[in-house]
mmCIF file of C-alpha atoms in Angstrom:
data_model
loop_
_atom_site.group_PDB
_atom_site.id
_atom_site.type_symbol
_atom_site.label_atom_id
_atom_site.label_comp_id
_atom_site.label_asym_id
_atom_site.label_seq_id
_atom_site.Cartn_x
_atom_site.Cartn_y
_atom_site.Cartn_z
ATOM 1 C CA UNK A 987 15.298 -1.628 7.874
ATOM 2 C CA UNK A 988 17.743 -3.300 10.074
ATOM 3 C CA UNK A 989 17.814 -0.260 12.293
ATOM 4 C CA UNK A 990 14.330 -0.407 12.432
ATOM 5 C CA UNK A 991 13.895 -4.420 13.701
ATOM 6 C CA UNK A 992 16.858 -3.265 16.018
ATOM 7 C CA UNK A 993 15.144 0.071 17.227
ATOM 8 C CA UNK A 994 11.841 -2.713 17.853
ATOM 9 C CA UNK A 995 13.644 -4.567 20.338
ATOM 10 C CA UNK A 996 15.603 -2.193 21.736
ATOM 11 C CA UNK A 997 11.645 -0.470 22.425
ATOM 12 C CA UNK A 998 10.107 -4.283 23.655
ATOM 13 C CA UNK A 999 13.658 -4.954 26.076
ATOM 14 C CA UNK A 1000 12.945 -1.283 27.644
ATOM 15 C CA UNK A 1001 9.461 -1.994 27.751
ATOM 16 C CA UNK A 1002 9.364 -4.703 29.641
ATOM 17 C CA UNK A 1003 12.459 -4.121 32.226
ATOM 18 C CA UNK A 1004 11.770 -0.632 33.587
ATOM 19 C CA UNK A 1005 9.032 0.661 35.933
ATOM 20 C CA UNK A 1006 8.747 3.544 33.332
ATOM 21 C CA UNK A 1007 6.165 1.476 31.116
ATOM 22 C CA UNK A 1008 4.234 -0.283 33.751
ATOM 23 C CA UNK A 1009 0.662 -0.681 33.478
ATOM 24 C CA UNK A 1010 -0.919 2.563 35.364
ATOM 25 C CA UNK A 1011 2.012 4.774 33.873
ATOM 26 C CA UNK A 1012 1.505 8.257 32.773
ATOM 27 C CA UNK A 1013 3.165 10.597 30.464
ATOM 28 C CA UNK A 1014 2.740 14.213 29.410
ATOM 29 C CA UNK A 1015 4.538 15.808 26.216
ATOM 30 C CA UNK A 1016 4.804 19.065 25.665
ATOM 31 C CA UNK A 1017 4.604 20.435 22.334
ATOM 32 C CA UNK A 1018 5.366 24.477 20.541
ATOM 33 C CA UNK A 1019 3.829 25.130 17.286
ATOM 34 C CA UNK A 1020 5.038 27.444 14.894
ATOM 35 C CA UNK A 1021 3.642 28.905 11.689
ATOM 36 C CA UNK A 1022 5.154 31.588 9.303
ATOM 37 C CA UNK A 1023 3.369 34.424 8.860
ATOM 38 C CA UNK A 1024 2.589 35.083 5.557
ATOM 39 C CA UNK A 1025 1.105 38.493 4.982
ATOM 40 C CA UNK A 1026 0.681 38.628 0.376
ATOM 41 C CA UNK A 1027 0.614 41.120 -1.416
ATOM 42 C CA UNK A 1028 -0.694 43.570 1.738
ATOM 43 C CA UNK A 1029 2.536 42.992 3.280
ATOM 44 C CA UNK A 1030 4.807 43.882 0.545
ATOM 45 C CA UNK A 1031 3.150 47.812 1.815
ATOM 46 C CA UNK A 1032 4.633 47.645 5.370
ATOM 47 C CA UNK A 1033 7.749 48.308 6.745
ATOM 48 C CA UNK A 1034 9.523 46.348 8.328
ATOM 49 C CA UNK A 1035 9.067 48.319 11.646
ATOM 50 C CA UNK A 1036 5.387 47.240 10.763
ATOM 51 C CA UNK A 1037 6.249 44.078 10.138
ATOM 52 C CA UNK A 1038 7.331 43.340 13.415
ATOM 53 C CA UNK A 1039 4.405 45.041 14.919
ATOM 54 C CA UNK A 1040 1.772 43.070 13.021
ATOM 55 C CA UNK A 1041 3.925 39.878 14.136
ATOM 56 C CA UNK A 1042 4.186 40.800 17.652
ATOM 57 C CA UNK A 1043 0.255 41.119 17.550
ATOM 58 C CA UNK A 1044 -0.292 37.581 16.001
ATOM 59 C CA UNK A 1045 1.973 36.436 18.189
ATOM 60 C CA UNK A 1046 -0.094 33.995 19.787
ATOM 61 C CA UNK A 1047 -2.021 32.846 16.992
ATOM 62 C CA UNK A 1048 1.236 31.688 15.222
ATOM 63 C CA UNK A 1049 2.787 30.135 18.216
ATOM 64 C CA UNK A 1050 0.911 28.163 20.892
ATOM 65 C CA UNK A 1051 1.832 25.594 23.456
ATOM 66 C CA UNK A 1052 0.000 22.324 23.364
ATOM 67 C CA UNK A 1053 -0.006 19.225 26.381
ATOM 68 C CA UNK A 1054 -0.223 15.809 25.825
ATOM 69 C CA UNK A 1055 -1.793 13.410 28.584
ATOM 70 C CA UNK A 1056 -0.928 10.108 27.676
ATOM 71 C CA UNK A 1057 -0.910 6.036 28.626
ATOM 72 C CA UNK A 1058 -0.725 3.325 26.997
ATOM 73 C CA UNK A 1059 -4.202 3.370 25.308
ATOM 74 C CA UNK A 1060 -5.480 6.659 26.565
ATOM 75 C CA UNK A 1061 -4.660 10.804 25.788
ATOM 76 C CA UNK A 1062 -6.089 13.995 26.465
ATOM 77 C CA UNK A 1063 -4.188 16.764 24.337
ATOM 78 C CA UNK A 1064 -4.886 20.684 25.028
ATOM 79 C CA UNK A 1065 -3.802 23.750 24.359
ATOM 80 C CA UNK A 1066 -1.592 25.856 27.810
ATOM 81 C CA UNK A 1067 -3.215 29.262 26.688
ATOM 82 C CA UNK A 1068 -1.161 32.260 27.239
ATOM 83 C CA UNK A 1069 -1.959 35.844 28.033
ATOM 84 C CA UNK A 1070 -1.161 38.583 24.782
ATOM 85 C CA UNK A 1071 2.286 40.193 25.198
ATOM 86 C CA UNK A 1072 0.956 43.435 24.523
ATOM 87 C CA UNK A 1073 -2.788 43.134 25.558
ATOM 88 C CA UNK A 1074 -2.387 40.621 28.785
ATOM 89 C CA UNK A 1075 -5.416 39.101 27.163
ATOM 90 C CA UNK A 1076 -6.041 35.945 25.777
ATOM 91 C CA UNK A 1077 -6.811 36.051 21.973
ATOM 92 C CA UNK A 1078 -10.829 35.109 21.973
ATOM 93 C CA UNK A 1079 -11.437 35.620 18.390
ATOM 94 C CA UNK A 1080 -8.860 33.270 17.698
ATOM 95 C CA UNK A 1081 -10.134 30.518 20.101
ATOM 96 C CA UNK A 1082 -13.314 29.928 18.454
ATOM 97 C CA UNK A 1083 -11.368 29.080 15.622
ATOM 98 C CA UNK A 1084 -8.791 26.916 17.307
ATOM 99 C CA UNK A 1085 -8.785 23.036 18.226
ATOM 100 C CA UNK A 1086 -10.120 22.494 21.323
ATOM 101 C CA UNK A 1087 -9.683 19.713 24.232
ATOM 102 C CA UNK A 1088 -8.893 16.366 22.340
ATOM 103 C CA UNK A 1089 -9.515 12.684 23.964
ATOM 104 C CA UNK A 1090 -8.479 9.781 21.984
ATOM 105 C CA UNK A 1091 -8.303 6.158 22.973
ATOM 106 C CA UNK A 1092 -6.152 4.108 20.427
ATOM 107 C CA UNK A 1093 -8.034 0.808 21.843
ATOM 108 C CA UNK A 1094 -11.593 1.529 20.906
ATOM 109 C CA UNK A 1095 -10.856 3.972 18.458
ATOM 110 C CA UNK A 1096 -12.775 6.712 20.377
ATOM 111 C CA UNK A 1097 -12.000 10.190 19.582
ATOM 112 C CA UNK A 1098 -14.133 13.036 21.247
ATOM 113 C CA UNK A 1099 -13.260 17.229 20.860
ATOM 114 C CA UNK A 1100 -14.627 19.741 23.005
ATOM 115 C CA UNK A 1101 -15.908 22.580 21.064
ATOM 116 C CA UNK A 1102 -16.177 25.862 21.777
ATOM 117 C CA UNK A 1103 -18.041 28.726 19.088
ATOM 118 C CA UNK A 1104 -18.457 31.588 20.436
ATOM 119 C CA UNK A 1105 -19.789 30.592 23.963
ATOM 120 C CA UNK A 1106 -21.882 27.891 22.990
ATOM 121 C CA UNK A 1107 -20.676 24.323 23.671
ATOM 122 C CA UNK A 1108 -20.249 21.358 21.309
ATOM 123 C CA UNK A 1109 -19.205 18.061 21.812
ATOM 124 C CA UNK A 1110 -17.941 16.733 18.593
ATOM 125 C CA UNK A 1111 -18.011 12.435 18.885
ATOM 126 C CA UNK A 1112 -16.850 10.165 15.950
ATOM 127 C CA UNK A 1113 -14.564 6.625 15.693
ATOM 128 C CA UNK A 1114 -10.928 7.174 14.959
ATOM 129 C CA UNK A 1115 -9.641 7.884 12.156
ATOM 130 C CA UNK A 1116 -7.180 5.349 10.914
ATOM 131 C CA UNK A 1117 -4.274 6.344 9.271
ATOM 132 C CA UNK A 1118 -2.337 4.934 6.316
ATOM 133 C CA UNK A 1119 1.364 6.004 7.185
ATOM 134 C CA UNK A 1120 4.384 4.360 5.314
ATOM 135 C CA UNK A 1121 6.933 4.197 7.470
ATOM 136 C CA UNK A 1122 10.797 5.214 6.027
ATOM 137 C CA UNK A 1123 13.927 4.195 7.460
ATOM 138 C CA UNK A 1124 15.041 8.300 7.648
ATOM 139 C CA UNK A 1125 16.596 8.846 11.356
ATOM 140 C CA UNK A 1126 17.021 12.007 13.349
ATOM 141 C CA UNK A 1127 17.444 12.705 17.142
ATOM 142 C CA UNK A 1128 15.027 15.268 18.976
ATOM 143 C CA UNK A 1129 15.991 15.738 22.069
ATOM 144 C CA UNK A 1130 17.666 12.395 23.381
ATOM 145 C CA UNK A 1131 15.621 10.451 21.529
ATOM 146 C CA UNK A 1132 16.340 8.758 17.871
ATOM 147 C CA UNK A 1133 13.272 8.563 15.378
ATOM 148 C CA UNK A 1134 11.826 7.601 12.840
ATOM 149 C CA UNK A 1135 10.530 9.099 9.389
ATOM 150 C CA UNK A 1136 6.575 8.500 8.902
ATOM 151 C CA UNK A 1137 3.970 9.969 5.787
ATOM 152 C CA UNK A 1138 0.468 10.135 5.915
ATOM 153 C CA UNK A 1139 -2.141 11.655 3.474
ATOM 154 C CA UNK A 1140 -5.360 13.096 4.502
ATOM 155 C CA UNK A 1141 -7.941 15.900 3.060
ATOM 156 C CA UNK A 1142 -7.843 19.054 3.959
ATOM 157 C CA UNK A 1143 -10.891 18.662 5.758
ATOM 158 C CA UNK A 1144 -9.313 16.181 7.630
ATOM 159 C CA UNK A 1145 -6.341 18.594 9.262
ATOM 160 C CA UNK A 1146 -8.853 21.737 9.501
ATOM 161 C CA UNK A 1147 -12.667 20.835 10.253
ATOM 162 C CA UNK A 1148 -13.007 22.604 13.035
ATOM 163 C CA UNK A 1149 -11.578 26.011 11.222
ATOM 164 C CA UNK A 1150 -13.312 28.305 9.592
ATOM 165 C CA UNK A 1151 -13.144 28.792 5.334
ATOM 166 C CA UNK A 1152 -14.773 31.218 3.374
ATOM 167 C CA UNK A 1153 -13.864 29.333 -0.270
ATOM 168 C CA UNK A 1154 -15.667 26.463 2.086
ATOM 169 C CA UNK A 1155 -18.734 28.355 2.580
ATOM 170 C CA UNK A 1156 -19.233 28.973 -1.053
ATOM 171 C CA UNK A 1157 -18.468 25.465 -2.313
ATOM 172 C CA UNK A 1158 -21.378 23.990 0.358
ATOM 173 C CA UNK A 1159 -23.718 27.287 -1.185
ATOM 174 C CA UNK A 1160 -23.349 25.932 -4.800
ATOM 175 C CA UNK A 1161 -24.167 22.428 -3.344
ATOM 176 C CA UNK A 1162 -27.254 23.969 -1.689
ATOM 177 C CA UNK A 1163 -28.505 26.282 -4.603
ATOM 178 C CA UNK A 1164 -27.629 24.059 -7.380
ATOM 179 C CA UNK A 1165 -31.584 23.068 -8.377
ATOM 180 C CA UNK A 1166 -31.278 27.237 -9.388
ATOM 181 C CA UNK A 1167 -28.433 26.754 -11.751
ATOM 182 C CA UNK A 1168 -28.306 25.993 -15.130
ATOM 183 C CA UNK A 1169 -27.479 22.446 -15.371
ATOM 184 C CA UNK A 1170 -24.267 22.573 -17.482
ATOM 185 C CA UNK A 1171 -22.971 24.982 -15.213
ATOM 186 C CA UNK A 1172 -23.522 22.539 -12.109
ATOM 187 C CA UNK A 1173 -21.514 20.431 -13.385
ATOM 188 C CA UNK A 1174 -18.890 22.120 -13.906
ATOM 189 C CA UNK A 1175 -19.540 24.220 -10.161
ATOM 190 C CA UNK A 1176 -19.854 21.036 -8.696
ATOM 191 C CA UNK A 1177 -16.766 19.572 -10.408
ATOM 192 C CA UNK A 1178 -15.122 22.160 -8.931
ATOM 193 C CA UNK A 1179 -16.452 22.018 -6.016
ATOM 194 C CA UNK A 1180 -15.302 17.807 -5.800
ATOM 195 C CA UNK A 1181 -11.806 18.761 -6.426
ATOM 196 C CA UNK A 1182 -11.507 20.878 -3.266
ATOM 197 C CA UNK A 1183 -13.258 18.408 -1.225
ATOM 198 C CA UNK A 1184 -10.815 15.753 -2.111
ATOM 199 C CA UNK A 1185 -7.548 18.245 -1.890
ATOM 200 C CA UNK A 1186 -5.110 15.954 -0.117
ATOM 201 C CA UNK A 1187 -2.505 17.438 2.343
ATOM 202 C CA UNK A 1188 0.562 15.733 3.000
ATOM 203 C CA UNK A 1189 1.794 14.955 6.460
ATOM 204 C CA UNK A 1190 5.729 13.803 7.988
ATOM 205 C CA UNK A 1191 5.654 12.688 11.764
ATOM 206 C CA UNK A 1192 8.386 11.543 13.249
ATOM 207 C CA UNK A 1193 7.821 9.186 16.515
ATOM 208 C CA UNK A 1194 10.759 7.649 18.805
ATOM 209 C CA UNK A 1195 10.061 3.954 19.480
ATOM 210 C CA UNK A 1196 12.005 4.790 22.985
ATOM 211 C CA UNK A 1197 9.033 5.266 23.992
ATOM 212 C CA UNK A 1198 6.406 2.480 22.843
ATOM 213 C CA UNK A 1199 2.787 4.322 22.589
ATOM 214 C CA UNK A 1200 0.586 4.619 20.036
ATOM 215 C CA UNK A 1201 -0.087 8.521 20.674
ATOM 216 C CA UNK A 1202 0.784 11.699 19.259
ATOM 217 C CA UNK A 1203 -0.916 15.202 19.362
ATOM 218 C CA UNK A 1204 -4.012 16.034 17.914
ATOM 219 C CA UNK A 1205 -5.433 13.140 16.623
ATOM 220 C CA UNK A 1206 -2.742 12.558 15.311
ATOM 221 C CA UNK A 1207 -1.616 8.034 16.227
ATOM 222 C CA UNK A 1208 -1.062 5.043 15.359
ATOM 223 C CA UNK A 1209 2.826 4.460 15.005
ATOM 224 C CA UNK A 1210 5.086 1.968 16.914
ATOM 225 C CA UNK A 1211 5.765 4.675 19.499
ATOM 226 C CA UNK A 1212 5.355 7.987 20.445
ATOM 227 C CA UNK A 1213 5.636 11.405 18.022
ATOM 228 C CA UNK A 1214 7.137 13.893 18.048
ATOM 229 C CA UNK A 1215 7.317 16.043 15.208
ATOM 230 C CA UNK A 1216 5.413 16.565 13.085
ATOM 231 C CA UNK A 1217 4.555 19.229 10.144
ATOM 232 C CA UNK A 1218 1.032 19.992 8.427
ATOM 233 C CA UNK A 1219 0.790 22.587 5.787
ATOM 234 C CA UNK A 1220 2.854 25.393 6.737
ATOM 235 C CA UNK A 1221 2.671 24.620 10.528
ATOM 236 C CA UNK A 1222 5.092 22.205 12.874
ATOM 237 C CA UNK A 1223 4.150 20.769 15.964
ATOM 238 C CA UNK A 1224 7.819 20.169 17.752
ATOM 239 C CA UNK A 1225 7.750 18.359 21.155
ATOM 240 C CA UNK A 1226 9.685 20.228 23.566
ATOM 241 C CA UNK A 1227 9.882 18.276 27.041
ATOM 242 C CA UNK A 1228 8.396 15.054 28.099
ATOM 243 C CA UNK A 1229 8.209 14.053 31.910
ATOM 244 C CA UNK A 1230 7.387 10.223 32.234
ATOM 245 C CA UNK A 1231 5.194 9.092 35.247
ATOM 246 C CA UNK A 1232 4.992 13.283 36.478
ATOM 247 C CA UNK A 1233 4.059 13.172 40.384
ATOM 248 C CA UNK A 1234 0.567 14.710 40.209
ATOM 249 C CA UNK A 1235 -1.779 12.223 38.262
ATOM 250 C CA UNK A 1236 -4.480 14.111 35.667
ATOM 251 C CA UNK A 1237 -7.299 11.346 35.041
ATOM 252 C CA UNK A 1238 -7.468 10.806 31.492
ATOM 253 C CA UNK A 1239 -11.503 10.912 30.713
ATOM 254 C CA UNK A 1240 -13.154 12.041 27.819
ATOM 255 C CA UNK A 1241 -15.577 15.453 27.788
ATOM 256 C CA UNK A 1242 -19.313 14.799 28.313
ATOM 257 C CA UNK A 1243 -20.580 18.179 28.372
ATOM 258 C CA UNK A 1244 -21.689 20.201 25.202
ATOM 259 C CA UNK A 1245 -24.301 19.426 22.347
ATOM 260 C CA UNK A 1246 -22.915 16.306 20.656
ATOM 261 C CA UNK A 1247 -22.518 16.683 16.428
ATOM 262 C CA UNK A 1248 -19.845 14.998 13.642
ATOM 263 C CA UNK A 1249 -17.310 17.074 12.348
ATOM 264 C CA UNK A 1250 -19.147 17.912 9.315
ATOM 265 C CA UNK A 1251 -22.252 19.468 11.056
ATOM 266 C CA UNK A 1252 -20.123 21.144 13.135
ATOM 267 C CA UNK A 1253 -18.494 22.894 10.050
ATOM 268 C CA UNK A 1254 -21.616 23.283 8.824
ATOM 269 C CA UNK A 1255 -23.002 25.072 12.895
ATOM 270 C CA UNK A 1256 -20.324 27.608 12.335
ATOM 271 C CA UNK A 1257 -20.887 27.653 8.734
ATOM 272 C CA UNK A 1258 -23.976 29.412 8.844
ATOM 273 C CA UNK A 1259 -23.249 31.234 11.969
ATOM 274 C CA UNK A 1260 -20.486 33.399 10.042
ATOM 275 C CA UNK A 1261 -22.499 34.196 7.000
ATOM 276 C CA UNK A 1262 -25.417 35.117 9.233
ATOM 277 C CA UNK A 1263 -23.071 37.435 11.087
ATOM 278 C CA UNK A 1264 -21.339 38.756 7.697
ATOM 279 C CA UNK A 1265 -25.243 39.365 6.745
ATOM 280 C CA UNK A 1266 -25.611 41.485 9.704
ATOM 281 C CA UNK A 1267 -22.477 43.108 9.265
ATOM 282 C CA UNK A 1268 -23.611 44.483 6.096
ATOM 283 C CA UNK A 1269 -27.125 44.920 6.769
ATOM 284 C CA UNK A 1270 -25.882 47.367 10.282
ATOM 285 C CA UNK A 1271 -23.047 49.247 7.090
ATOM 286 C CA UNK A 1272 -26.392 50.142 4.824
ATOM 287 C CA UNK A 1273 -28.623 52.301 7.588
ATOM 288 C CA UNK A 1274 -28.229 56.269 7.771
ATOM 289 C CA UNK A 1275 -26.984 56.998 10.853
#
């Protein structure tokens, strides 16, 4: 605990004695994500060469780069898109189920995310979720920065609301169609649905008081220092570079174009669309040529 107090004093000194954290300062943090490839039982039937080919094809989805531009209270976080090394194109399908540019203001608790789904623009606006962090004493070095460990728990929905899941769609179907099912069956099905909805995900973060801003990648925030690494499920985001007061300033502004919806409403919209696409494929495959 003493080491934490010392770090806080160091951060305060750094804040008040340098121009880096002047009132109008700005910083940019570059993160890269890595998700292990899991091919399951299907992958067991592939040769090593075939697995390598699949991994190369999925590289854009498993390894991504993000940029967080921040000041004392605001930030904008977005993916740094890159071309597919094989096809020379961006991952259009994957982009439909990836988080869009995210603005957050930790002073006003504002959350605004620009989300595109099959060419239609949505604007997700909600109050920035407060995270119940547990700060530990464990430390490690990330680049030139001493970082402290912190953990919290979030619901599975909170960490993946922008993505699509057939399991989630099935659960919503059970909830919406419950009137047509026997009472005894509904009770059991609803119990299973509720259990999945409240499944909690363990979040591990590493933050540095040496950059005393309550910011981080994605919608993570609320720690006494910039979050340089965060692990959620099987994906880890790690900061690879930090640039303080870059020569080219960027206006940190909330997105303002698109249909305004909540996270839950957006999830319902994409679930309906995916079900329609599945039904259409089924009808088309049943037609005779």
